[in-house]
C-alpha cells in the first residue's frame, strides 16, 4: 500500500500540522493543497520544501534528504510539517503604561499570514520546538502582544486618546517589521479600544479641554508636597492645601524685553494685564474660554462648572478632585 502524506481537513485556525509518522518510504504520495507548503525536516534542520500539487517522493525531488541517508533506498526518518499560507485572524488584549506611566488597557484584532515558510519554521516551529498549531498560535499572539505593549508605551496618554489613528498607523508599521523577522506578514491591525483608570481619565479630560499638560502633570507633585506639609510637625490638617493654588500656577513665562524701558506705550494705559492675573484665570473645561474665578456657570457655553470643596474645577461625574483629591458630593 502506498504511503499518503496529506493534511486532511485542516481546522480554520490551524497554521501548521505535523505528519504523525516520521518514517517515510520512497515512492510515498505527498499531497499538498492550495495555500499549503510541505517542509521536510530532520534533526531541526530544513531539507526540502514542496508547494501545492501531488508529488511522488523520489530520490530526485528529495535530493538533500537522499544525500543525507547515504543514497539508501530503504525507508528514512524525516519530520513533515505542513504550513498553511492562508490569512489568519487573531484577537489581542493587554495592559501597559504610557510614556508618563499612565496605566492603559487595549484590545483589538490583527490579521496575518505566513510569508516565508522556511523562515517561519526556522524561527518559530523549529526554533521554539512548537509542533502543535495551538502552541504556535499562542506564541504568535504573545509575540504580537509584547510588541504592542512595547510600541504603545512610547506614546503619551493624550496621543493614545486623541490621535489613536496616527498611533495605530505608526505602531502597525513597527509590528509589521517585528513579524517579518518571523517569516510572517502582518496584514492589518485594528486597535478597537484603549482605556485607562478613573483617575487618569479625569486628568485626560482636563488635558484635552485646557491643553495645560504642565498643570495636569504637576498634580502628583503637588499632592505629594501637600501630603508632606500636612505631615510636618505642628502643621494643622489642611495646611498643605492652602499652598496648592500657588504650586498650581503655571510656570511664569520669561518676561519679554520691554522696548519702551518698562513704561507701557501710550494707549495701553493701565490696561496692561499682569501675568499673575493671566495665571489665575480659570478656563471652562467644556468650551476652553476664560471664565471669571469661582464662576458657577460658564458665561460662554452656559455649562455648569462643577467644583470640589476647595473650589477646583472638576470634570463631570468625577468622584474626586483631580487637583487636590478631595471627595466630591
Ligand atoms: Zn464654557
Ligand atoms: Zn480640589
PDB file of C-alpha atoms and ligand atoms in Angstrom:
ATOM      1  CA  UNK A   1       0.000   0.000   0.000  1.00  0.00           C
ATOM      2  CA  UNK A   2       1.318   3.386  -0.984  1.00  0.00           C
ATOM      3  CA  UNK A   3       2.003   5.773   1.851  1.00  0.00           C
ATOM      4  CA  UNK A   4      -0.025   9.005   1.510  1.00  0.00           C
ATOM      5  CA  UNK A   5       1.167  12.122   3.265  1.00  0.00           C
ATOM      6  CA  UNK A   6      -1.658  14.671   3.334  1.00  0.00           C
ATOM      7  CA  UNK A   7      -3.116  17.267   5.688  1.00  0.00           C
ATOM      8  CA  UNK A   8      -6.744  16.163   5.740  1.00  0.00           C
ATOM      9  CA  UNK A   9      -9.357  18.759   6.749  1.00  0.00           C
ATOM     10  CA  UNK A  10      -7.190  21.454   8.309  1.00  0.00           C
ATOM     11  CA  UNK A  11      -9.027  23.414  11.025  1.00  0.00           C
ATOM     12  CA  UNK A  12      -9.871  27.039  10.314  1.00  0.00           C
ATOM     13  CA  UNK A  13      -7.308  28.358  12.788  1.00  0.00           C
ATOM     14  CA  UNK A  14      -4.604  25.721  12.316  1.00  0.00           C
ATOM     15  CA  UNK A  15      -1.438  27.248  10.937  1.00  0.00           C
ATOM     16  CA  UNK A  16       0.731  24.107  10.948  1.00  0.00           C
ATOM     17  CA  UNK A  17       0.299  20.359  11.052  1.00  0.00           C
ATOM     18  CA  UNK A  18       2.885  17.680  11.646  1.00  0.00           C
ATOM     19  CA  UNK A  19       2.514  14.397   9.788  1.00  0.00           C
ATOM     20  CA  UNK A  20       2.465  11.921  12.703  1.00  0.00           C
ATOM     21  CA  UNK A  21       4.576   9.216  11.053  1.00  0.00           C
ATOM     22  CA  UNK A  22       8.289  10.006  10.949  1.00  0.00           C
ATOM     23  CA  UNK A  23       9.235   7.024   8.823  1.00  0.00           C
ATOM     24  CA  UNK A  24       8.893   7.898   5.137  1.00  0.00           C
ATOM     25  CA  UNK A  25       9.068   5.426   2.264  1.00  0.00           C
ATOM     26  CA  UNK A  26      10.400   6.267  -1.173  1.00  0.00           C
ATOM     27  CA  UNK A  27       7.507   6.352  -3.605  1.00  0.00           C
ATOM     28  CA  UNK A  28       5.133   7.823  -1.000  1.00  0.00           C
ATOM     29  CA  UNK A  29       2.470  10.208  -2.302  1.00  0.00           C
ATOM     30  CA  UNK A  30       2.725  13.726  -0.904  1.00  0.00           C
ATOM     31  CA  UNK A  31      -0.441  15.758  -1.439  1.00  0.00           C
ATOM     32  CA  UNK A  32      -0.076  19.494  -0.875  1.00  0.00           C
ATOM     33  CA  UNK A  33      -3.283  21.509  -1.227  1.00  0.00           C
ATOM     34  CA  UNK A  34      -3.654  25.090  -2.395  1.00  0.00           C
ATOM     35  CA  UNK A  35      -2.388  27.599   0.187  1.00  0.00           C
ATOM     36  CA  UNK A  36      -0.156  24.943   1.728  1.00  0.00           C
ATOM     37  CA  UNK A  37       3.537  24.162   1.775  1.00  0.00           C
ATOM     38  CA  UNK A  38       5.113  20.906   2.986  1.00  0.00           C
ATOM     39  CA  UNK A  39       8.558  21.054   4.571  1.00  0.00           C
ATOM     40  CA  UNK A  40      10.826  18.080   5.262  1.00  0.00           C
ATOM     41  CA  UNK A  41      12.917  18.411   8.397  1.00  0.00           C
ATOM     42  CA  UNK A  42      15.382  16.233  10.178  1.00  0.00           C
ATOM     43  CA  UNK A  43      17.140  16.985  13.467  1.00  0.00           C
ATOM     44  CA  UNK A  44      15.675  20.504  13.472  1.00  0.00           C
ATOM     45  CA  UNK A  45      17.076  21.296  10.013  1.00  0.00           C
ATOM     46  CA  UNK A  46      15.008  22.051   6.928  1.00  0.00           C
ATOM     47  CA  UNK A  47      15.800  19.965   3.843  1.00  0.00           C
ATOM     48  CA  UNK A  48      13.255  20.005   1.065  1.00  0.00           C
ATOM     49  CA  UNK A  49      10.180  22.197   0.506  1.00  0.00           C
ATOM     50  CA  UNK A  50       7.140  21.323  -1.622  1.00  0.00           C
ATOM     51  CA  UNK A  51       4.456  23.644  -2.957  1.00  0.00           C
ATOM     52  CA  UNK A  52       0.881  22.679  -3.932  1.00  0.00           C
ATOM     53  CA  UNK A  53       0.446  19.547  -6.028  1.00  0.00           C
ATOM     54  CA  UNK A  54       0.653  15.736  -5.893  1.00  0.00           C
ATOM     55  CA  UNK A  55       4.248  14.613  -5.538  1.00  0.00           C
ATOM     56  CA  UNK A  56       5.710  11.125  -5.642  1.00  0.00           C
ATOM     57  CA  UNK A  57       8.706  11.171  -3.336  1.00  0.00           C
ATOM     58  CA  UNK A  58      11.770  10.111  -5.283  1.00  0.00           C
ATOM     59  CA  UNK A  59      15.479  10.469  -4.890  1.00  0.00           C
ATOM     60  CA  UNK A  60      15.227  13.276  -7.462  1.00  0.00           C
ATOM     61  CA  UNK A  61      12.768  15.533  -5.646  1.00  0.00           C
ATOM     62  CA  UNK A  62      14.264  14.873  -2.200  1.00  0.00           C
ATOM     63  CA  UNK A  63      17.916  15.262  -3.186  1.00  0.00           C
ATOM     64  CA  UNK A  64      19.088  16.703   0.112  1.00  0.00           C
ATOM     65  CA  UNK A  65      17.495  14.008   2.260  1.00  0.00           C
ATOM     66  CA  UNK A  66      18.606  11.288  -0.169  1.00  0.00           C
ATOM     67  CA  UNK A  67      22.159  12.507   0.231  1.00  0.00           C
ATOM     68  CA  UNK A  68      21.734  12.624   3.994  1.00  0.00           C
ATOM     69  CA  UNK A  69      20.583   8.971   4.214  1.00  0.00           C
ATOM     70  CA  UNK A  70      23.643   7.932   2.239  1.00  0.00           C
ATOM     71  CA  UNK A  71      21.887   7.103  -1.020  1.00  0.00           C
ATOM     72  CA  UNK A  72      19.927   4.243   0.554  1.00  0.00           C
ATOM     73  CA  UNK A  73      16.527   3.258  -0.873  1.00  0.00           C
ATOM     74  CA  UNK A  74      15.191   1.922   2.424  1.00  0.00           C
ATOM     75  CA  UNK A  75      12.651   3.989   4.409  1.00  0.00           C
ATOM     76  CA  UNK A  76      14.157   7.045   6.085  1.00  0.00           C
ATOM     77  CA  UNK A  77      13.297   9.253   9.032  1.00  0.00           C
ATOM     78  CA  UNK A  78      12.019  12.793   8.492  1.00  0.00           C
ATOM     79  CA  UNK A  79       9.504  15.166  10.010  1.00  0.00           C
ATOM     80  CA  UNK A  80       6.980  16.549   7.539  1.00  0.00           C
ATOM     81  CA  UNK A  81       5.428  19.880   8.535  1.00  0.00           C
ATOM     82  CA  UNK A  82       2.561  21.353   6.577  1.00  0.00           C
ATOM     83  CA  UNK A  83       2.256  25.116   6.739  1.00  0.00           C
ATOM     84  CA  UNK A  84      -0.959  26.935   5.869  1.00  0.00           C
ATOM     85  CA  UNK A  85      -0.410  30.039   3.749  1.00  0.00           C
ATOM     86  CA  UNK A  86      -3.951  31.315   4.412  1.00  0.00           C
ATOM     87  CA  UNK A  87      -4.726  34.525   6.254  1.00  0.00           C
ATOM     88  CA  UNK A  88      -5.465  34.198   9.962  1.00  0.00           C
ATOM     89  CA  UNK A  89      -7.198  36.485  12.405  1.00  0.00           C
ATOM     90  CA  UNK A  90      -6.088  36.895  15.978  1.00  0.00           C
ATOM     91  CA  UNK A  91      -7.517  38.842  18.881  1.00  0.00           C
ATOM     92  CA  UNK A  92      -5.283  40.597  21.348  1.00  0.00           C
ATOM     93  CA  UNK A  93      -5.592  42.491  24.563  1.00  0.00           C
ATOM     94  CA  UNK A  94      -3.240  43.619  27.252  1.00  0.00           C
ATOM     95  CA  UNK A  95      -2.046  46.232  29.667  1.00  0.00           C
ATOM     96  CA  UNK A  96       0.890  48.561  29.548  1.00  0.00           C
ATOM     97  CA  UNK A  97       1.881  52.099  30.567  1.00  0.00           C
ATOM     98  CA  UNK A  98       2.149  55.264  28.552  1.00  0.00           C
ATOM     99  CA  UNK A  99       5.215  57.462  28.459  1.00  0.00           C
ATOM    100  CA  UNK A 100       4.040  59.253  31.622  1.00  0.00           C
ATOM    101  CA  UNK A 101       3.364  55.844  33.233  1.00  0.00           C
ATOM    102  CA  UNK A 102      -0.408  56.103  32.961  1.00  0.00           C
ATOM    103  CA  UNK A 103      -1.782  52.551  33.088  1.00  0.00           C
ATOM    104  CA  UNK A 104      -3.665  51.618  29.923  1.00  0.00           C
ATOM    105  CA  UNK A 105      -5.596  48.634  28.673  1.00  0.00           C
ATOM    106  CA  UNK A 106      -6.033  47.940  24.978  1.00  0.00           C
ATOM    107  CA  UNK A 107      -7.607  45.330  22.739  1.00  0.00           C
ATOM    108  CA  UNK A 108      -8.262  44.653  19.106  1.00  0.00           C
ATOM    109  CA  UNK A 109      -7.809  42.345  16.151  1.00  0.00           C
ATOM    110  CA  UNK A 110      -4.945  41.561  13.811  1.00  0.00           C
ATOM    111  CA  UNK A 111      -4.599  39.609  10.587  1.00  0.00           C
ATOM    112  CA  UNK A 112      -1.506  37.757   9.491  1.00  0.00           C
ATOM    113  CA  UNK A 113      -0.211  35.025   7.213  1.00  0.00           C
ATOM    114  CA  UNK A 114       2.953  33.104   6.591  1.00  0.00           C
ATOM    115  CA  UNK A 115       5.086  34.929   4.042  1.00  0.00           C
ATOM    116  CA  UNK A 116       8.244  32.821   4.152  1.00  0.00           C
ATOM    117  CA  UNK A 117       7.540  29.237   5.339  1.00  0.00           C
ATOM    118  CA  UNK A 118      11.222  28.325   5.662  1.00  0.00           C
ATOM    119  CA  UNK A 119      11.950  31.345   7.858  1.00  0.00           C
ATOM    120  CA  UNK A 120       8.731  30.766   9.809  1.00  0.00           C
ATOM    121  CA  UNK A 121       9.656  27.151  10.560  1.00  0.00           C
ATOM    122  CA  UNK A 122      13.246  28.087  11.369  1.00  0.00           C
ATOM    123  CA  UNK A 123      12.251  30.894  13.757  1.00  0.00           C
ATOM    124  CA  UNK A 124       9.004  29.678  15.283  1.00  0.00           C
ATOM    125  CA  UNK A 125       8.267  25.998  14.766  1.00  0.00           C
ATOM    126  CA  UNK A 126      11.792  24.575  14.949  1.00  0.00           C
ATOM    127  CA  UNK A 127      13.293  27.463  16.866  1.00  0.00           C
ATOM    128  CA  UNK A 128      10.753  27.205  19.681  1.00  0.00           C
ATOM    129  CA  UNK A 129      10.037  23.478  19.250  1.00  0.00           C
ATOM    130  CA  UNK A 130       6.341  24.191  18.703  1.00  0.00           C
ATOM    131  CA  UNK A 131       4.834  21.446  16.609  1.00  0.00           C
ATOM    132  CA  UNK A 132       1.230  21.947  17.667  1.00  0.00           C
ATOM    133  CA  UNK A 133      -0.996  24.528  15.940  1.00  0.00           C
ATOM    134  CA  UNK A 134      -2.353  25.759  19.288  1.00  0.00           C
ATOM    135  CA  UNK A 135       1.125  26.340  20.692  1.00  0.00           C
ATOM    136  CA  UNK A 136       2.149  28.211  17.538  1.00  0.00           C
ATOM    137  CA  UNK A 137      -0.937  30.442  17.703  1.00  0.00           C
ATOM    138  CA  UNK A 138      -0.289  31.210  21.357  1.00  0.00           C
ATOM    139  CA  UNK A 139       3.324  32.042  20.598  1.00  0.00           C
ATOM    140  CA  UNK A 140       2.317  34.424  17.797  1.00  0.00           C
ATOM    141  CA  UNK A 141      -0.300  36.123  19.987  1.00  0.00           C
ATOM    142  CA  UNK A 142       2.207  36.590  22.820  1.00  0.00           C
ATOM    143  CA  UNK A 143       4.772  37.931  20.369  1.00  0.00           C
ATOM    144  CA  UNK A 144       2.240  40.375  18.944  1.00  0.00           C
ATOM    145  CA  UNK A 145       1.149  41.482  22.393  1.00  0.00           C
ATOM    146  CA  UNK A 146       4.691  42.024  23.566  1.00  0.00           C
ATOM    147  CA  UNK A 147       5.378  44.218  20.532  1.00  0.00           C
ATOM    148  CA  UNK A 148       2.135  46.103  21.058  1.00  0.00           C
ATOM    149  CA  UNK A 149       2.995  46.793  24.706  1.00  0.00           C
ATOM    150  CA  UNK A 150       6.469  47.962  23.844  1.00  0.00           C
ATOM    151  CA  UNK A 151       5.410  50.233  20.978  1.00  0.00           C
ATOM    152  CA  UNK A 152       2.368  51.743  22.749  1.00  0.00           C
ATOM    153  CA  UNK A 153       4.441  52.653  25.792  1.00  0.00           C
ATOM    154  CA  UNK A 154       6.412  55.110  23.668  1.00  0.00           C
ATOM    155  CA  UNK A 155       3.332  57.353  23.364  1.00  0.00           C
ATOM    156  CA  UNK A 156       1.694  59.835  25.710  1.00  0.00           C
ATOM    157  CA  UNK A 157      -1.807  59.296  27.035  1.00  0.00           C
ATOM    158  CA  UNK A 158      -3.064  62.286  25.022  1.00  0.00           C
ATOM    159  CA  UNK A 159      -1.725  60.741  21.793  1.00  0.00           C
ATOM    160  CA  UNK A 160      -3.486  57.496  22.616  1.00  0.00           C
ATOM    161  CA  UNK A 161      -6.835  59.115  23.289  1.00  0.00           C
ATOM    162  CA  UNK A 162      -6.723  61.987  20.840  1.00  0.00           C
ATOM    163  CA  UNK A 163      -4.615  60.692  17.947  1.00  0.00           C
ATOM    164  CA  UNK A 164      -5.355  56.979  18.023  1.00  0.00           C
ATOM    165  CA  UNK A 165      -5.443  56.797  14.207  1.00  0.00           C
ATOM    166  CA  UNK A 166      -1.930  58.184  13.983  1.00  0.00           C
ATOM    167  CA  UNK A 167      -0.711  55.915  16.784  1.00  0.00           C
ATOM    168  CA  UNK A 168      -2.338  52.849  15.155  1.00  0.00           C
ATOM    169  CA  UNK A 169      -0.649  53.546  11.848  1.00  0.00           C
ATOM    170  CA  UNK A 170       2.792  54.017  13.388  1.00  0.00           C
ATOM    171  CA  UNK A 171       2.505  51.014  15.700  1.00  0.00           C
ATOM    172  CA  UNK A 172       1.325  48.880  12.790  1.00  0.00           C
ATOM    173  CA  UNK A 173       4.454  49.680  10.782  1.00  0.00           C
ATOM    174  CA  UNK A 174       6.665  48.670  13.707  1.00  0.00           C
ATOM    175  CA  UNK A 175       4.738  45.453  14.356  1.00  0.00           C
ATOM    176  CA  UNK A 176       4.971  44.595  10.655  1.00  0.00           C
ATOM    177  CA  UNK A 177       8.763  44.749  10.934  1.00  0.00           C
ATOM    178  CA  UNK A 178       8.635  42.528  14.036  1.00  0.00           C
ATOM    179  CA  UNK A 179       6.506  39.986  12.192  1.00  0.00           C
ATOM    180  CA  UNK A 180       8.726  39.972   9.110  1.00  0.00           C
ATOM    181  CA  UNK A 181      11.524  38.669  11.324  1.00  0.00           C
ATOM    182  CA  UNK A 182       9.445  35.533  11.951  1.00  0.00           C
ATOM    183  CA  UNK A 183       8.693  34.953   8.281  1.00  0.00           C
ATOM    184  CA  UNK A 184       5.166  36.248   8.869  1.00  0.00           C
ATOM    185  CA  UNK A 185       3.300  39.040   7.144  1.00  0.00           C
ATOM    186  CA  UNK A 186       1.182  41.199   9.419  1.00  0.00           C
ATOM    187  CA  UNK A 187      -1.630  42.111   7.034  1.00  0.00           C
ATOM    188  CA  UNK A 188      -3.516  44.526   9.278  1.00  0.00           C
ATOM    189  CA  UNK A 189      -4.014  45.623  12.867  1.00  0.00           C
ATOM    190  CA  UNK A 190      -7.049  47.230  14.392  1.00  0.00           C
ATOM    191  CA  UNK A 191      -6.971  48.843  17.828  1.00  0.00           C
ATOM    192  CA  UNK A 192     -10.582  48.559  18.950  1.00  0.00           C
ATOM    193  CA  UNK A 193     -10.264  50.136  22.350  1.00  0.00           C
ATOM    194  CA  UNK A 194      -7.930  51.872  24.739  1.00  0.00           C
ATOM    195  CA  UNK A 195      -8.827  52.568  28.337  1.00  0.00           C
ATOM    196  CA  UNK A 196      -7.239  53.893  31.490  1.00  0.00           C
ATOM    197  CA  UNK A 197      -8.101  54.289  35.171  1.00  0.00           C
ATOM    198  CA  UNK A 198     -10.747  56.708  36.502  1.00  0.00           C
ATOM    199  CA  UNK A 199      -8.082  58.997  37.839  1.00  0.00           C
ATOM    200  CA  UNK A 200      -6.227  59.198  34.522  1.00  0.00           C
ATOM    201  CA  UNK A 201      -9.475  59.630  32.605  1.00  0.00           C
ATOM    202  CA  UNK A 202     -10.154  62.728  34.694  1.00  0.00           C
ATOM    203  CA  UNK A 203      -6.668  64.092  34.105  1.00  0.00           C
ATOM    204  CA  UNK A 204      -7.104  63.397  30.445  1.00  0.00           C
ATOM    205  CA  UNK A 205     -10.383  65.279  30.422  1.00  0.00           C
ATOM    206  CA  UNK A 206      -8.542  68.224  31.885  1.00  0.00           C
ATOM    207  CA  UNK A 207      -5.707  67.931  29.407  1.00  0.00           C
ATOM    208  CA  UNK A 208      -7.975  67.718  26.417  1.00  0.00           C
ATOM    209  CA  UNK A 209     -10.099  70.671  27.469  1.00  0.00           C
ATOM    210  CA  UNK A 210      -7.491  73.079  28.737  1.00  0.00           C
ATOM    211  CA  UNK A 211      -4.414  71.859  26.896  1.00  0.00           C
ATOM    212  CA  UNK A 212      -2.491  72.639  30.061  1.00  0.00           C
ATOM    213  CA  UNK A 213      -0.427  69.475  30.211  1.00  0.00           C
ATOM    214  CA  UNK A 214       2.042  71.045  32.579  1.00  0.00           C
ATOM    215  CA  UNK A 215      -0.527  71.769  35.259  1.00  0.00           C
ATOM    216  CA  UNK A 216      -2.029  68.311  34.984  1.00  0.00           C
ATOM    217  CA  UNK A 217       1.334  66.620  35.132  1.00  0.00           C
ATOM    218  CA  UNK A 218       2.212  68.699  38.188  1.00  0.00           C
ATOM    219  CA  UNK A 219      -0.715  67.286  40.110  1.00  0.00           C
ATOM    220  CA  UNK A 220       1.157  64.342  41.514  1.00  0.00           C
ATOM    221  CA  UNK A 221       3.966  66.574  42.664  1.00  0.00           C
ATOM    222  CA  UNK A 222       1.508  68.986  44.216  1.00  0.00           C
ATOM    223  CA  UNK A 223      -0.280  66.205  46.036  1.00  0.00           C
ATOM    224  CA  UNK A 224       2.998  64.873  47.345  1.00  0.00           C
ATOM    225  CA  UNK A 225       4.103  68.305  48.540  1.00  0.00           C
ATOM    226  CA  UNK A 226       0.725  68.827  50.215  1.00  0.00           C
ATOM    227  CA  UNK A 227       0.984  65.448  51.895  1.00  0.00           C
ATOM    228  CA  UNK A 228       4.489  66.192  53.130  1.00  0.00           C
ATOM    229  CA  UNK A 229       3.460  69.591  54.507  1.00  0.00           C
ATOM    230  CA  UNK A 230       0.456  68.034  56.179  1.00  0.00           C
ATOM    231  CA  UNK A 231       2.735  65.531  57.913  1.00  0.00           C
ATOM    232  CA  UNK A 232       5.254  68.048  59.227  1.00  0.00           C
ATOM    233  CA  UNK A 233       5.155  68.634  62.983  1.00  0.00           C
ATOM    234  CA  UNK A 234       2.655  71.164  64.283  1.00  0.00           C
ATOM    235  CA  UNK A 235       1.020  71.731  60.938  1.00  0.00           C
ATOM    236  CA  UNK A 236      -2.739  71.678  61.203  1.00  0.00           C
ATOM    237  CA  UNK A 237      -4.681  69.451  58.872  1.00  0.00           C
ATOM    238  CA  UNK A 238      -5.051  71.123  55.510  1.00  0.00           C
ATOM    239  CA  UNK A 239      -2.016  73.354  55.779  1.00  0.00           C
ATOM    240  CA  UNK A 240      -0.673  71.790  52.650  1.00  0.00           C
ATOM    241  CA  UNK A 241      -3.889  72.508  50.819  1.00  0.00           C
ATOM    242  CA  UNK A 242      -3.576  76.216  51.364  1.00  0.00           C
ATOM    243  CA  UNK A 243      -0.366  76.184  49.404  1.00  0.00           C
ATOM    244  CA  UNK A 244      -1.835  74.387  46.453  1.00  0.00           C
ATOM    245  CA  UNK A 245      -3.049  77.417  44.481  1.00  0.00           C
ATOM    246  CA  UNK A 246       0.486  78.777  44.443  1.00  0.00           C
ATOM    247  CA  UNK A 247       2.021  75.478  43.470  1.00  0.00           C
ATOM    248  CA  UNK A 248      -0.560  75.004  40.790  1.00  0.00           C
ATOM    249  CA  UNK A 249       0.227  78.212  38.965  1.00  0.00           C
ATOM    250  CA  UNK A 250       1.845  77.598  35.610  1.00  0.00           C
ATOM    251  CA  UNK A 251       5.499  78.451  35.424  1.00  0.00           C
ATOM    252  CA  UNK A 252       5.785  82.145  34.587  1.00  0.00           C
ATOM    253  CA  UNK A 253       6.953  82.732  31.046  1.00  0.00           C
ATOM    254  CA  UNK A 254      10.124  84.800  30.760  1.00  0.00           C
ATOM    255  CA  UNK A 255       9.268  88.493  30.747  1.00  0.00           C
ATOM    256  CA  UNK A 256       9.547  89.832  27.230  1.00  0.00           C
ATOM    257  CA  UNK A 257      12.015  92.663  26.810  1.00  0.00           C
ATOM    258  CA  UNK A 258      10.281  95.999  27.300  1.00  0.00           C
ATOM    259  CA  UNK A 259      11.043  98.074  24.215  1.00  0.00           C
ATOM    260  CA  UNK A 260       9.925 101.248  25.991  1.00  0.00           C
ATOM    261  CA  UNK A 261      12.110 100.934  29.037  1.00  0.00           C
ATOM    262  CA  UNK A 262       9.413  99.342  31.127  1.00  0.00           C
ATOM    263  CA  UNK A 263       6.904 102.121  30.557  1.00  0.00           C
ATOM    264  CA  UNK A 264       3.795 100.879  28.757  1.00  0.00           C
ATOM    265  CA  UNK A 265       3.340 102.577  25.395  1.00  0.00           C
ATOM    266  CA  UNK A 266       0.695 105.258  25.094  1.00  0.00           C
ATOM    267  CA  UNK A 267      -2.767 103.878  24.581  1.00  0.00           C
ATOM    268  CA  UNK A 268      -2.205 100.824  26.717  1.00  0.00           C
ATOM    269  CA  UNK A 269      -2.880 102.889  29.791  1.00  0.00           C
ATOM    270  CA  UNK A 270      -3.393 100.833  32.894  1.00  0.00           C
ATOM    271  CA  UNK A 271      -4.969  98.018  30.948  1.00  0.00           C
ATOM    272  CA  UNK A 272      -1.798  96.003  30.642  1.00  0.00           C
ATOM    273  CA  UNK A 273      -2.663  92.660  32.153  1.00  0.00           C
ATOM    274  CA  UNK A 274      -0.280  91.416  34.739  1.00  0.00           C
ATOM    275  CA  UNK A 275       0.982  87.879  34.038  1.00  0.00           C
ATOM    276  CA  UNK A 276      -0.165  86.995  37.540  1.00  0.00           C
ATOM    277  CA  UNK A 277      -3.776  87.686  36.571  1.00  0.00           C
ATOM    278  CA  UNK A 278      -3.450  85.577  33.450  1.00  0.00           C
ATOM    279  CA  UNK A 279      -2.105  82.696  35.503  1.00  0.00           C
ATOM    280  CA  UNK A 280      -5.055  82.811  37.901  1.00  0.00           C
ATOM    281  CA  UNK A 281      -7.604  82.909  35.109  1.00  0.00           C
ATOM    282  CA  UNK A 282      -9.816  79.839  35.102  1.00  0.00           C
ATOM    283  CA  UNK A 283     -10.697  78.084  31.913  1.00  0.00           C
ATOM    284  CA  UNK A 284     -14.011  76.453  31.100  1.00  0.00           C
ATOM    285  CA  UNK A 285     -13.245  72.773  30.560  1.00  0.00           C
ATOM    286  CA  UNK A 286     -16.189  72.476  28.169  1.00  0.00           C
ATOM    287  CA  UNK A 287     -15.505  75.316  25.722  1.00  0.00           C
ATOM    288  CA  UNK A 288     -11.979  76.345  26.658  1.00  0.00           C
ATOM    289  CA  UNK A 289     -12.816  80.035  27.178  1.00  0.00           C
ATOM    290  CA  UNK A 290     -11.615  82.003  30.210  1.00  0.00           C
ATOM    291  CA  UNK A 291     -14.248  82.318  32.916  1.00  0.00           C
ATOM    292  CA  UNK A 292     -14.449  84.555  35.994  1.00  0.00           C
ATOM    293  CA  UNK A 293     -12.752  83.000  39.032  1.00  0.00           C
ATOM    294  CA  UNK A 294     -15.204  80.926  41.030  1.00  0.00           C
ATOM    295  CA  UNK A 295     -17.919  81.058  38.355  1.00  0.00           C
ATOM    296  CA  UNK A 296     -20.695  78.502  38.754  1.00  0.00           C
ATOM    297  CA  UNK A 297     -21.736  78.677  35.122  1.00  0.00           C
ATOM    298  CA  UNK A 298     -19.637  79.389  32.020  1.00  0.00           C
ATOM    299  CA  UNK A 299     -20.740  82.727  30.517  1.00  0.00           C
ATOM    300  CA  UNK A 300     -19.839  81.456  27.029  1.00  0.00           C
ATOM    301  CA  UNK A 301     -21.289  77.971  26.773  1.00  0.00           C
ATOM    302  CA  UNK A 302     -23.576  78.044  29.815  1.00  0.00           C
ATOM    303  CA  UNK A 303     -22.260  74.745  31.122  1.00  0.00           C
ATOM    304  CA  UNK A 304     -22.388  74.289  34.855  1.00  0.00           C
ATOM    305  CA  UNK A 305     -18.895  74.329  36.334  1.00  0.00           C
ATOM    306  CA  UNK A 306     -18.563  71.590  38.925  1.00  0.00           C
ATOM    307  CA  UNK A 307     -16.179  72.286  41.787  1.00  0.00           C
ATOM    308  CA  UNK A 308     -14.605  70.362  44.620  1.00  0.00           C
ATOM    309  CA  UNK A 309     -14.995  71.594  48.243  1.00  0.00           C
ATOM    310  CA  UNK A 310     -11.726  73.505  47.754  1.00  0.00           C
ATOM    311  CA  UNK A 311     -13.023  75.325  44.685  1.00  0.00           C
ATOM    312  CA  UNK A 312     -11.154  73.475  41.940  1.00  0.00           C
ATOM    313  CA  UNK A 313     -12.931  72.806  38.681  1.00  0.00           C
ATOM    314  CA  UNK A 314     -13.628  69.100  38.304  1.00  0.00           C
ATOM    315  CA  UNK A 315     -14.867  67.046  35.383  1.00  0.00           C
ATOM    316  CA  UNK A 316     -18.466  65.956  35.305  1.00  0.00           C
ATOM    317  CA  UNK A 317     -19.070  62.672  37.108  1.00  0.00           C
ATOM    318  CA  UNK A 318     -15.739  62.848  38.907  1.00  0.00           C
ATOM    319  CA  UNK A 319     -15.710  61.131  42.259  1.00  0.00           C
ATOM    320  CA  UNK A 320     -12.710  63.051  43.489  1.00  0.00           C
ATOM    321  CA  UNK A 321     -10.950  66.283  42.601  1.00  0.00           C
ATOM    322  CA  UNK A 322      -8.162  65.751  40.078  1.00  0.00           C
ATOM    323  CA  UNK A 323      -6.258  68.655  41.669  1.00  0.00           C
ATOM    324  CA  UNK A 324      -6.443  68.111  45.432  1.00  0.00           C
ATOM    325  CA  UNK A 325      -8.026  64.678  45.613  1.00  0.00           C
ATOM    326  CA  UNK A 326     -10.970  65.904  47.728  1.00  0.00           C
ATOM    327  CA  UNK A 327     -14.073  63.741  47.584  1.00  0.00           C
ATOM    328  CA  UNK A 328     -16.959  65.224  45.575  1.00  0.00           C
ATOM    329  CA  UNK A 329     -20.603  65.163  46.581  1.00  0.00           C
TER     330      UNK A 329
HETATM  331 ZN1  LIG B   1     -17.765  77.179  28.534  1.00  0.00          ZN
HETATM  332 ZN1  LIG B   2      -9.863  70.264  44.716  1.00  0.00          ZN
END
